[in-house]
Structures are given as C-alpha cells and as structure tokens.
Coordinates of C-alpha atoms in Angstrom, one line a residue:
Chain A
X1 CA -103.7 123.1 -25.9
X2 CA -106.1 125.6 -24.6
X3 CA -108.7 124.9 -21.9
X4 CA -111.4 127.2 -23.3
X5 CA -111.3 125.7 -26.8
X6 CA -111.2 122.2 -25.4
X7 CA -114.3 122.9 -23.3
X8 CA -116.1 124.5 -26.3
X9 CA -115.6 121.1 -28.0
X10 CA -116.8 119.2 -25.0
X11 CA -120.0 121.3 -24.7
X12 CA -120.7 121.0 -28.4
X13 CA -120.2 117.2 -28.6
X14 CA -122.3 116.6 -25.5
X15 CA -125.0 118.9 -26.9
X16 CA -125.1 117.0 -30.1
X17 CA -125.4 113.7 -28.3
X18 CA -128.1 115.0 -26.0
X19 CA -130.1 116.1 -29.0
X20 CA -130.0 112.5 -30.4
X21 CA -132.5 110.8 -28.1
X22 CA -132.6 107.5 -29.8
X23 CA -128.8 107.1 -29.7
X24 CA -128.8 108.1 -26.0
X25 CA -131.6 105.6 -25.2
X26 CA -129.7 102.8 -27.0
X27 CA -126.4 103.8 -25.2
X28 CA -128.0 103.4 -21.8
X29 CA -130.4 100.5 -22.5
X30 CA -128.3 98.1 -24.6
X31 CA -125.7 97.2 -22.0
X32 CA -128.2 96.3 -19.2
X33 CA -130.4 94.5 -21.6
X34 CA -127.6 92.4 -23.0
X35 CA -126.4 91.6 -19.5
X36 CA -129.9 90.5 -18.6
X37 CA -130.1 88.4 -21.7
X38 CA -126.7 86.7 -20.9
X39 CA -127.9 86.0 -17.4
X40 CA -131.0 84.3 -18.9
X41 CA -128.9 82.3 -21.4
X42 CA -126.8 81.0 -18.5
X43 CA -129.7 80.5 -16.2
X44 CA -128.9 76.8 -16.0
X45 CA -125.2 77.4 -15.4
X46 CA -124.9 80.4 -13.1
X47 CA -121.3 79.7 -12.5
X48 CA -120.5 80.5 -16.1
X49 CA -122.5 83.8 -15.8
X50 CA -120.4 84.7 -12.8
X51 CA -117.3 84.3 -14.9
X52 CA -118.6 85.9 -18.1
X53 CA -120.9 88.6 -16.7
X54 CA -118.1 90.8 -15.3
X55 CA -116.3 90.7 -18.6
X56 CA -119.4 91.8 -20.4
X57 CA -119.7 94.7 -18.1
X58 CA -116.4 95.9 -19.5
X59 CA -117.0 94.8 -23.1
X60 CA -120.2 96.7 -23.8
X61 CA -118.9 100.2 -22.8
X62 CA -115.7 99.4 -24.8
X63 CA -117.6 98.4 -27.9
X64 CA -120.3 101.0 -27.9
X65 CA -118.0 103.9 -27.1
X66 CA -115.6 102.7 -29.8
X67 CA -118.5 102.9 -32.3
X68 CA -119.9 106.2 -31.1
X69 CA -116.5 107.8 -31.2
X70 CA -115.5 106.6 -34.6
X71 CA -118.8 107.7 -36.1
X72 CA -118.7 111.1 -34.4
X73 CA -115.2 111.9 -35.7
X74 CA -116.0 110.5 -39.1
X75 CA -119.0 112.7 -39.3
X76 CA -116.9 115.7 -38.5
X77 CA -114.8 114.8 -41.5
X78 CA -117.5 114.0 -44.0
X79 CA -119.6 117.0 -43.3
X80 CA -116.7 119.3 -43.8
X81 CA -116.6 120.9 -40.4
X82 CA -113.2 119.3 -39.8
X83 CA -111.9 121.4 -42.7
X84 CA -113.3 124.5 -41.1
X85 CA -111.7 123.6 -37.7
X86 CA -108.3 122.7 -39.2
X87 CA -108.2 126.1 -40.9
X88 CA -109.1 127.8 -37.6
X89 CA -106.8 128.6 -34.6
X90 CA -108.1 125.5 -32.7
X91 CA -105.3 122.9 -31.8
X92 CA -105.6 119.3 -32.8
X93 CA -105.1 118.4 -29.1
X94 CA -108.1 120.7 -28.2
X95 CA -110.3 118.8 -30.6
X96 CA -109.1 115.3 -29.6
X97 CA -109.2 115.9 -25.9
X98 CA -112.5 117.7 -26.2
X99 CA -114.0 114.7 -27.9
X100 CA -112.4 112.3 -25.4
X101 CA -113.7 114.2 -22.4
X102 CA -117.2 114.6 -23.8
X103 CA -117.5 111.0 -24.7
X104 CA -116.0 110.0 -21.3
X105 CA -118.9 111.8 -19.6
X106 CA -121.3 109.8 -21.6
X107 CA -119.3 106.6 -20.9
X108 CA -119.3 107.2 -17.2
X109 CA -123.1 107.6 -17.1
X110 CA -123.4 104.5 -19.3
X111 CA -121.1 102.5 -17.0
X112 CA -123.0 103.6 -13.9
X113 CA -126.3 102.3 -15.4
X114 CA -124.8 99.0 -16.5
X115 CA -123.0 98.5 -13.2
X116 CA -126.1 99.3 -11.1
X117 CA -128.2 96.8 -13.1
X118 CA -125.5 94.2 -13.1
X119 CA -124.8 94.3 -9.4
X120 CA -128.2 94.9 -7.9
X121 CA -130.6 93.2 -10.3
X122 CA -128.6 90.5 -11.9
X123 CA -126.4 89.6 -8.9
X124 CA -123.1 89.8 -10.7
X125 CA -120.2 89.0 -8.3
X126 CA -119.1 92.1 -6.4
X127 CA -116.3 91.0 -4.2
X128 CA -114.2 94.1 -4.8
X129 CA -114.9 97.7 -3.8
X130 CA -117.6 99.5 -5.8
X131 CA -115.4 102.4 -6.5
X132 CA -112.6 100.3 -8.0
X133 CA -115.2 98.3 -10.0
X134 CA -116.5 101.5 -11.5
X135 CA -113.0 102.6 -12.3
X136 CA -112.3 99.4 -14.1
X137 CA -115.5 99.7 -16.2
X138 CA -114.8 103.4 -16.9
X139 CA -111.3 102.7 -18.1
X140 CA -112.7 100.2 -20.6
X141 CA -114.9 102.9 -22.0
X142 CA -111.9 105.2 -22.2
X143 CA -110.1 102.5 -24.1
X144 CA -112.9 102.3 -26.6
X145 CA -112.9 106.1 -27.0
X146 CA -109.2 106.3 -27.5
X147 CA -109.2 103.4 -30.0
X148 CA -112.1 105.0 -31.8
X149 CA -110.3 108.4 -32.1
X150 CA -107.3 106.7 -33.5
X151 CA -108.9 104.4 -35.9
X152 CA -111.5 106.9 -37.2
X153 CA -108.7 108.5 -39.2
X154 CA -108.5 105.3 -41.3
X155 CA -112.2 105.1 -42.2
X156 CA -113.3 107.1 -45.2
X157 CA -117.0 106.4 -44.8
X158 CA -119.5 104.9 -42.3
X159 CA -119.3 101.4 -43.9
X160 CA -115.6 101.2 -43.2
X161 CA -116.0 102.6 -39.7
X162 CA -118.5 100.0 -38.8
X163 CA -116.3 97.2 -40.2
X164 CA -113.6 98.1 -37.8
X165 CA -115.7 96.5 -35.2
X166 CA -115.4 92.9 -36.5
X167 CA -111.9 93.7 -37.7
X168 CA -110.4 95.2 -34.6
X169 CA -112.7 94.6 -31.7
X170 CA -114.0 91.1 -32.2
X171 CA -110.6 89.4 -32.5
X172 CA -109.6 91.0 -29.2
X173 CA -112.7 89.7 -27.6
X174 CA -112.0 86.2 -28.8
X175 CA -108.4 86.3 -27.5
X176 CA -108.9 88.2 -24.3
X177 CA -110.5 85.4 -22.3
X178 CA -114.2 85.7 -22.9
X179 CA -114.5 82.4 -24.8
X180 CA -111.5 80.5 -23.4
X181 CA -109.2 81.6 -20.6
X182 CA -106.1 83.2 -22.0
X183 CA -103.7 80.6 -20.5
X184 CA -105.5 77.8 -22.3
X185 CA -105.0 79.4 -25.8
X186 CA -102.4 77.9 -28.2
X187 CA -99.0 79.5 -27.5
X188 CA -99.0 81.8 -30.5
X189 CA -102.5 83.1 -29.7
X190 CA -101.6 83.5 -26.1
X191 CA -98.6 85.7 -27.1
X192 CA -101.0 87.7 -29.3
X193 CA -103.4 88.1 -26.4
X194 CA -100.6 89.4 -24.2
X195 CA -100.1 92.5 -26.4
X196 CA -103.9 93.3 -26.7
X197 CA -105.2 95.8 -24.2
X198 CA -108.6 94.1 -23.8
X199 CA -106.8 91.1 -22.3
X200 CA -105.7 93.2 -19.4
X201 CA -109.1 94.8 -19.1
X202 CA -110.8 91.4 -18.8
X203 CA -108.2 90.2 -16.3
X204 CA -108.6 93.2 -14.0
X205 CA -112.4 92.9 -14.1
X206 CA -112.0 89.3 -12.9
X207 CA -109.5 90.2 -10.3
X208 CA -111.6 93.0 -8.8
X209 CA -115.1 91.8 -9.2
X210 CA -114.7 88.0 -8.7
X211 CA -111.6 87.7 -6.6
X212 CA -112.1 90.9 -4.7
X213 CA -108.6 92.2 -5.0
X214 CA -107.7 95.8 -4.5
X215 CA -105.3 98.4 -6.0
X216 CA -102.6 97.2 -3.6
X217 CA -102.5 93.9 -5.5
X218 CA -99.5 93.9 -7.9
X219 CA -101.4 92.4 -10.8
X220 CA -104.3 94.8 -10.5
X221 CA -101.9 97.7 -10.4
X222 CA -100.1 96.4 -13.4
X223 CA -103.3 95.9 -15.4
X224 CA -104.3 99.5 -14.6
X225 CA -100.9 100.8 -15.7
X226 CA -101.1 98.8 -19.0
X227 CA -104.6 100.1 -19.7
X228 CA -103.6 103.7 -18.9
X229 CA -100.6 103.4 -21.2
X230 CA -102.8 102.0 -24.0
X231 CA -105.3 104.9 -23.6
X232 CA -102.4 107.4 -23.7
X233 CA -100.8 105.7 -26.7
X234 CA -104.0 105.6 -28.7
X235 CA -104.8 109.2 -27.9
X236 CA -101.3 110.2 -29.0
X237 CA -101.6 108.1 -32.2
X238 CA -105.0 109.8 -32.8
X239 CA -103.3 113.2 -32.6
X240 CA -100.8 112.0 -35.2
X241 CA -103.4 110.6 -37.6
X242 CA -105.6 113.7 -37.3
X243 CA -103.6 115.7 -39.8
X244 CA -104.1 119.5 -40.1
X245 CA -102.6 119.4 -43.6
X246 CA -103.5 116.5 -45.8
X247 CA -101.2 115.2 -48.4
Chain B
X1 CA -125.9 140.2 -45.2
X2 CA -127.1 138.5 -48.0
X3 CA -130.5 139.5 -47.2
X4 CA -130.1 142.7 -45.4
X5 CA -131.8 145.1 -47.9
X6 CA -128.8 147.4 -47.9
X7 CA -125.4 146.0 -47.8
X8 CA -124.0 146.1 -44.3
X9 CA -120.7 148.0 -43.9
X10 CA -118.2 145.3 -43.0
X11 CA -117.6 142.0 -41.3
X12 CA -115.3 143.9 -39.0
X13 CA -115.8 143.5 -35.4
X14 CA -112.4 143.3 -33.8
X15 CA -109.9 142.9 -36.5
X16 CA -106.5 141.8 -35.4
X17 CA -103.4 143.8 -36.5
X18 CA -103.1 143.6 -40.3
X19 CA -100.8 140.8 -41.4
X20 CA -98.2 141.1 -44.2
X21 CA -98.9 144.7 -45.1
X22 CA -97.4 145.8 -48.4
X23 CA -97.8 142.4 -49.9
X24 CA -100.8 141.1 -51.9
X25 CA -103.3 139.2 -49.8
X26 CA -102.3 136.0 -51.6
X27 CA -99.2 135.2 -53.5
X28 CA -98.9 131.8 -55.2
X29 CA -96.0 130.8 -57.4
X30 CA -95.5 127.6 -59.3
X31 CA -97.9 125.7 -57.1
X32 CA -98.1 122.0 -57.8
X33 CA -100.5 119.8 -55.8
X34 CA -100.6 116.1 -56.2
X35 CA -102.9 113.7 -54.4
X36 CA -101.7 110.2 -54.7
X37 CA -100.7 109.7 -58.3
X38 CA -103.0 112.5 -59.6
X39 CA -101.7 115.9 -60.2
X40 CA -104.4 118.4 -59.5
X41 CA -102.7 121.8 -59.7
X42 CA -100.0 122.2 -62.4
X43 CA -97.9 125.1 -61.5
X44 CA -100.4 127.7 -60.5
X45 CA -99.3 131.4 -60.2
X46 CA -101.7 133.9 -58.7
X47 CA -101.7 137.3 -56.9
X48 CA -104.8 138.4 -55.1
X49 CA -104.7 142.1 -54.4
X50 CA -106.0 143.4 -51.0
X51 CA -109.4 144.8 -50.6
X52 CA -110.9 143.4 -53.7
X53 CA -113.6 140.8 -54.5
X54 CA -111.5 138.3 -56.4
X55 CA -113.3 135.6 -58.4
X56 CA -111.8 132.2 -59.0
X57 CA -113.7 130.7 -62.0
X58 CA -113.6 127.5 -63.8
X59 CA -115.4 124.3 -64.5
X60 CA -116.1 121.8 -61.8
X61 CA -113.0 119.7 -61.2
X62 CA -110.5 122.3 -62.5
X63 CA -108.8 122.6 -59.1
X64 CA -110.5 125.6 -57.5
X65 CA -111.4 123.9 -54.2
X66 CA -107.9 122.3 -54.0
X67 CA -106.3 125.8 -54.5
X68 CA -108.5 127.2 -51.7
X69 CA -107.7 124.2 -49.4
X70 CA -104.0 124.8 -50.1
X71 CA -104.4 128.5 -49.1
X72 CA -106.0 127.7 -45.8
X73 CA -103.3 125.1 -45.1
X74 CA -105.6 122.1 -45.3
X75 CA -104.0 120.6 -48.5
X76 CA -100.3 120.1 -48.7
X77 CA -98.4 121.8 -51.5
X78 CA -96.3 119.3 -53.4
X79 CA -94.0 122.2 -54.6
X80 CA -94.1 125.9 -55.1
X81 CA -94.7 128.8 -52.7
X82 CA -97.8 129.9 -51.1
X83 CA -98.0 133.1 -49.0
X84 CA -101.2 134.3 -47.5
X85 CA -101.3 137.7 -45.8
X86 CA -97.5 137.5 -45.9
X87 CA -97.4 134.2 -44.0
X88 CA -96.8 130.7 -45.1
X89 CA -100.2 128.9 -45.7
X90 CA -101.6 127.3 -42.6
X91 CA -99.3 129.1 -40.1
X92 CA -100.6 129.7 -36.6
X93 CA -100.3 133.5 -36.9
X94 CA -102.4 133.4 -40.1
X95 CA -105.3 131.2 -39.0
X96 CA -107.2 133.8 -36.8
X97 CA -107.2 136.2 -39.7
X98 CA -108.9 133.8 -42.2
X99 CA -112.5 133.2 -42.7
X100 CA -113.1 130.0 -44.6
X101 CA -116.3 128.6 -45.9
X102 CA -115.8 125.1 -47.4
X103 CA -118.0 123.7 -50.0
X104 CA -121.3 122.2 -48.9
X105 CA -121.8 124.6 -46.0
X106 CA -119.9 122.5 -43.5
X107 CA -122.0 123.3 -40.4
X108 CA -123.5 121.0 -37.7
X109 CA -126.9 120.0 -38.9
X110 CA -128.1 118.7 -35.5
X111 CA -127.3 122.0 -33.8
X112 CA -129.2 125.3 -34.1
X113 CA -127.9 128.2 -36.0
X114 CA -127.1 130.0 -32.8
X115 CA -125.3 126.9 -31.3
X116 CA -123.2 126.6 -34.5
X117 CA -122.1 130.2 -34.3
X118 CA -121.5 130.1 -30.5
X119 CA -119.2 127.1 -31.1
X120 CA -117.2 128.9 -33.8
X121 CA -117.1 132.1 -31.6
X122 CA -115.5 130.0 -28.9
X123 CA -113.0 128.5 -31.4
X124 CA -112.0 132.0 -32.6
X125 CA -112.3 133.6 -29.2
X126 CA -114.7 136.1 -30.7
X127 CA -116.9 138.1 -28.2
X128 CA -120.3 136.4 -27.6
X129 CA -122.1 139.5 -28.9
X130 CA -120.7 138.6 -32.3
X131 CA -123.1 135.7 -32.5
X132 CA -126.3 137.8 -32.3
X133 CA -124.7 140.3 -34.6
X134 CA -124.0 137.6 -37.3
X135 CA -127.4 136.1 -36.9
X136 CA -128.9 139.5 -37.5
X137 CA -126.6 140.1 -40.5
X138 CA -127.6 136.8 -42.0
X139 CA -131.3 137.5 -41.3
X140 CA -131.5 134.3 -39.4
X141 CA -132.5 135.6 -36.0
X142 CA -136.1 134.3 -36.4
X143 CA -134.8 130.7 -37.0
X144 CA -131.7 131.0 -34.8
X145 CA -132.9 128.3 -32.3
X146 CA -134.1 125.8 -34.9
X147 CA -131.8 122.9 -35.9
X148 CA -129.9 123.7 -39.1
X149 CA -131.3 120.4 -40.5
X150 CA -134.6 122.2 -40.9
X151 CA -133.2 125.2 -42.7
X152 CA -133.9 125.9 -46.4
X153 CA -131.0 125.8 -48.8
X154 CA -130.5 129.6 -48.7
X155 CA -130.7 129.7 -44.9
X156 CA -128.1 126.9 -44.7
X157 CA -125.8 128.8 -47.0
X158 CA -126.2 131.9 -44.9
X159 CA -125.4 130.3 -41.6
X160 CA -122.3 128.7 -43.3
X161 CA -121.3 132.2 -44.5
X162 CA -122.0 133.7 -41.1
X163 CA -119.7 131.2 -39.5
X164 CA -116.9 132.2 -41.9
X165 CA -117.5 135.9 -41.1
X166 CA -117.6 135.5 -37.4
X167 CA -113.9 135.9 -36.8
X168 CA -113.9 139.3 -38.6
X169 CA -111.3 138.0 -41.0
X170 CA -108.9 140.0 -43.1
X171 CA -109.2 137.4 -45.8
X172 CA -112.4 135.6 -46.6
X173 CA -112.2 132.5 -48.7
X174 CA -115.5 131.3 -49.9
X175 CA -115.9 128.1 -51.9
X176 CA -119.0 128.2 -54.1
X177 CA -120.9 130.4 -51.6
X178 CA -123.8 131.0 -54.0
X179 CA -124.6 127.5 -55.1
X180 CA -128.3 126.8 -54.8
X181 CA -129.3 130.4 -54.1
X182 CA -132.0 132.1 -56.1
X183 CA -130.8 135.0 -58.4
X184 CA -132.1 137.7 -56.1
X185 CA -130.3 136.4 -53.1
X186 CA -127.2 135.9 -55.2
X187 CA -127.2 139.4 -56.4
X188 CA -127.5 140.8 -52.8
X189 CA -124.7 138.5 -51.7
X190 CA -122.4 139.9 -54.3
X191 CA -123.4 143.5 -53.3
X192 CA -122.5 142.5 -49.8
X193 CA -119.1 141.1 -50.8
X194 CA -118.3 144.5 -52.4
X195 CA -119.4 146.4 -49.3
X196 CA -117.0 144.3 -47.2
X197 CA -114.2 144.7 -49.7
X198 CA -114.7 148.4 -49.6
X199 CA -114.2 148.2 -45.8
X200 CA -110.9 146.5 -46.3
X201 CA -111.6 142.8 -46.3
X202 CA -110.1 140.8 -49.1
X203 CA -112.5 138.2 -50.6
X204 CA -111.6 135.2 -52.7
X205 CA -114.7 133.6 -54.1
X206 CA -114.9 130.5 -56.3
X207 CA -117.8 129.9 -58.7
X208 CA -118.3 127.8 -61.7
X209 CA -121.1 130.0 -62.9
X210 CA -119.8 132.5 -65.4
X211 CA -122.7 135.0 -65.1
X212 CA -121.8 135.4 -61.5
X213 CA -118.1 135.9 -62.2
X214 CA -119.0 139.2 -63.9
X215 CA -119.7 140.6 -60.4
X216 CA -116.1 140.2 -59.3
X217 CA -113.6 143.1 -59.4
X218 CA -111.0 140.7 -60.8
X219 CA -111.1 137.2 -62.1
X220 CA -108.7 134.3 -62.4
X221 CA -109.9 131.7 -65.0
X222 CA -108.9 128.2 -64.1
X223 CA -108.9 125.1 -66.3
X224 CA -107.3 121.7 -65.8
X225 CA -105.3 122.7 -62.8
X226 CA -103.9 125.9 -64.2
X227 CA -104.7 129.6 -64.0
X228 CA -105.1 130.4 -67.7
X229 CA -106.0 134.1 -67.5
X230 CA -106.3 136.9 -65.0
X231 CA -108.0 140.3 -65.4
X232 CA -111.1 142.3 -64.8
X233 CA -114.2 140.8 -66.5
X234 CA -114.0 143.5 -69.2
X235 CA -110.3 142.9 -69.9
X236 CA -110.9 139.2 -70.3
X237 CA -113.7 139.9 -72.7
X238 CA -111.5 142.2 -74.8
X239 CA -108.5 139.8 -74.7
X240 CA -110.5 136.8 -75.8
X241 CA -112.7 138.7 -78.3
X242 CA -115.7 136.9 -76.8
X243 CA -119.2 138.3 -76.2
X244 CA -119.6 136.8 -72.8
X245 CA -117.4 135.3 -70.0
X246 CA -118.5 131.8 -70.7
X247 CA -117.3 132.1 -74.2
X248 CA -114.1 133.8 -73.0
X249 CA -113.3 130.9 -70.7
X250 CA -113.8 128.5 -73.6
X251 CA -111.6 130.5 -75.9
X252 CA -108.9 131.2 -73.3
X253 CA -108.7 127.6 -72.1
X254 CA -108.5 126.3 -75.7
X255 CA -105.0 127.7 -75.7
X256 CA -103.8 125.2 -73.2
X257 CA -101.4 122.9 -75.0
X258 CA -102.9 119.5 -75.6
X259 CA -99.8 117.8 -74.3
X260 CA -100.1 119.3 -70.9
X261 CA -99.9 116.8 -68.1
X262 CA -103.5 117.4 -67.0
X263 CA -105.1 114.0 -66.8
X264 CA -108.6 114.1 -68.3
X265 CA -109.7 111.7 -65.7
X266 CA -108.7 113.9 -62.8
X267 CA -111.2 113.6 -60.0
X268 CA -113.8 116.3 -59.6
X269 CA -112.6 118.5 -56.8
X270 CA -116.1 118.8 -55.5
X271 CA -116.5 115.2 -54.8
X272 CA -115.7 114.2 -51.2
X273 CA -114.7 110.8 -52.4
X274 CA -111.9 112.4 -54.4
X275 CA -110.7 114.1 -51.3
X276 CA -110.9 111.0 -49.3
X277 CA -109.6 108.3 -51.6
X278 CA -106.0 109.5 -51.2
X279 CA -103.4 109.8 -48.5

C-alpha cells in the first residue's frame, strides 16, 4: 500500500464522478425523493412510515453505492485501463482503497442530503444523536461500496452487474426486516437473516433513530461491530478477487 | 512523437537502473497458455534482443495479445518460462520498467488527455513535468484539456501511446498501436519507434498488417498460437521464397502440421468477450 498512489486513485475517481453531472444529480436527488414518496404513500398510516422511513434512509445509500461501485470497477475492466494498472507498479490495495475512499466521500455527501431531508422536511423519528445517526447511514453506504467492490469481480458486463441488485441486494432487503420484522420470519429465514449484514444495519437504524439508544448500548455496539467486520471482510474479499494475473 | 515532424530522440526521462543486463529483453521458452479449456499459446519460444524494434505479426486471433499480456504479467502462464528484462513476468521490480499499451487504447474517456497522463504519472511516480513533455511529444497540447471522448481516432491512439511512454520504460510493449491511423501517421510512428530504439529502448510491437511489419528490425511470425518464424523482414522473404511478407506468412504458416492441437475455433484474442468468458 502506498498513500500517494491511493490518493491518485481517489482524485481520479472523484474527478470522473464530478464530471458526470447526471449521475451526481441522481445520486443526490433519488434518495430524498423516494423518502418523500414513501411518506406520501404512508400518509394515512404515519406510524408505519416512522418504522419504515429510517430503514429506507439506510437502504438507499446501500443500494445506490453498490450500483455505482460495481459499474465503476466494471468499467475499469472493460475499457482496458485495469490491464494498464495491473501491469504498473500500483498495488491492488491502492486501487481498492482508493476506490472505497473516493466513493465514501460521495456516499457521505449523499447521506447528509438524505438525512437532512428526512429529519427536517419529512419528520422522520430522530430520537438518537445526529452524529450517531449519520454514522449509521454512512456505514450502510460503506457496506454497499465494499459489497460492490467484491461482487464486481464476478460481473463480466453491465447486464450482469445490474442483475446483482435483484440477486444479492433485494433478498437481503426482504429478510432484513423491511417487510416483516425479523423475529416474525419463519425459523429458517430468520436464521438466514442473522447472517446477512443488512439485518444488523436495519436493526441499528431502528435502535438509534426510533429508540434513541446510544453507542453505550450493547446491541448498538454489537451491530456496529458486525457491520464494520462485514465491510472489512468484503474489502478483503475484493482484494482477493481483483487478480493481477488472470488464469 | 508520432506527429512531431522529426523523430524525437527517446522516451527517456529518468530511466531506472537497467534490469537484467546481458540477457535479451525478453526470453520465452515453451510457453503454453490455456484459458479455460482453450489452449491459446502452444509452446511459444522467443528472444527479443535489446534496443530493437521487434514486430510480432500474425492474423487476428493467433495469440499476439495473449503473449503480450503474459509478458506484462496479466495473463498466467500455464507452463514454460517467461523472463522479461531478466525478471520473472509480472514481478514487482519489473513493473516500473515496462510501458504497456493494451489494445483499444485503454484510457479514461471521461477525463482530459492531461488528466489521464497526470494519473498515470502519479501511478509511476514520474515527475509532473513529464506530463507536459508527453503531451507535447504526442502533439496533443492543443487538445490537452478536452475530454478524450472528443478525440479523433488518431489523437486517442496517441494519448494511449503517451501514457505507455510516460514512465520512460526500458521495454515498451505496444499492442496494435497503429490500428486506425492513416498511412502518413503510421509511417511517422514507425520512424519514432526506431528513434527510441536507437536511444536504447526495446520495443515489442504487434500488428496484423504485413505491410507495416516490414518496418520492424526483426519479426516473429505467429500463427495458431505458435511462433512459426523469426528473422529480419528480408530473411523471411528469402527463406519463404515469397515476394511480400503477406505471402511469406501464408507460406511459412502452411508448414504447421495439421494435427497440431490448435483449435480452429479458438477465440479471437482481440475480443474482450474471449478475455472475459474464462476464469
């Protein structure tokens, strides 16, 4: 790992995203608009929105960053620049961490916008501290980035990359407590939910935003630890699947 | 380069200590490369002498790109030995000394020419001054701040080449660098290659155009995953008794035994799908 090369990647990726105005606009507008739409859908049952809204606040950064990350890395592969880089002195870690940092910057900005709209315009529950809430939303985005970095190695083209969304993300959403609380799932599915990172993400969103618990709470601390572990594991797996020499 | 009216002396800027002195720039023995169930290279042997413009010629799909990718360490060798500048292919010591231009340019279309080169300068830890120098050499200074997406085919090819030259490499591996260039530009480019070779850089250039191959100091003819003949263009003409190199290639490759394991359906090494469908 070398700091200068990592930051060269960060600068380059941020520059590329900044240049793509439409993508940027969508990244920042879609989450608040969907949140607003959800609040309208549940206008007659505000209690449901209070339960679902905070989860959506985590879901959108997760999903969008997953997509942006997979496509960015895939593009590097299909346009041949990955070949150039893998023949150069840059380390695979420099490239992966560079991507993760650059996309995290975007994700943090995105989370801030969604959070501001959710809390101050749509009256999402905000029992917990603002800083912790932001941290929770940010770690969801990180999870999406890490998962995207890992899975992009398995996509050979854009069609496949986009299909990972229904294949990998949607089942997690179904199981993680958005539709039905996890403890009310059939036992087998509940077991499955226990090993999926999004379950912990949704749980901690509820604990912090609705129940107002802090980092001192055991459950909150555990959820953060699990999520941090998941991010680390996916990044490490990403480093393994990004081969310098292909077979 | 390319377009500079007179060939510019060398891509040298700040060459590192020469690697593997006393050995040819590239030594390949019995190289077999398989991707999935398909055998792409069938026991290739090749020596590329230093300081020469060495042409790797053969029809599309004969394994040229795969051989280059193996030399830069991007493609795994199934068996055989590959030494580049005295180092094993892909080794850390070797990478700063290589300039590699993959097929299809391989640059960032959404960034400007200058931004592309600045990024690769950071990757190779080349001095920042190198960027302006390379833009100048590639005659792209006037369009340096426009996105590469807006470049003409020739400009795109030149920025791709400039990115490969930027590290001041000891060995420059260029995969079909002249595709899509007009004849005048192509001729200048070959003149430029020779100027660099004279200054000590070794160049390995692939092409599937026989006319062009005549510009190389030395040629390796490839067909069906094998190197079938090596020599200067003149030697190859004499040996095959042909009038031109195209004919020479046809005659020399006709001697490959029919029963060779090359599969006629081997994927075209230029197609990204072939590269991707495996692993």
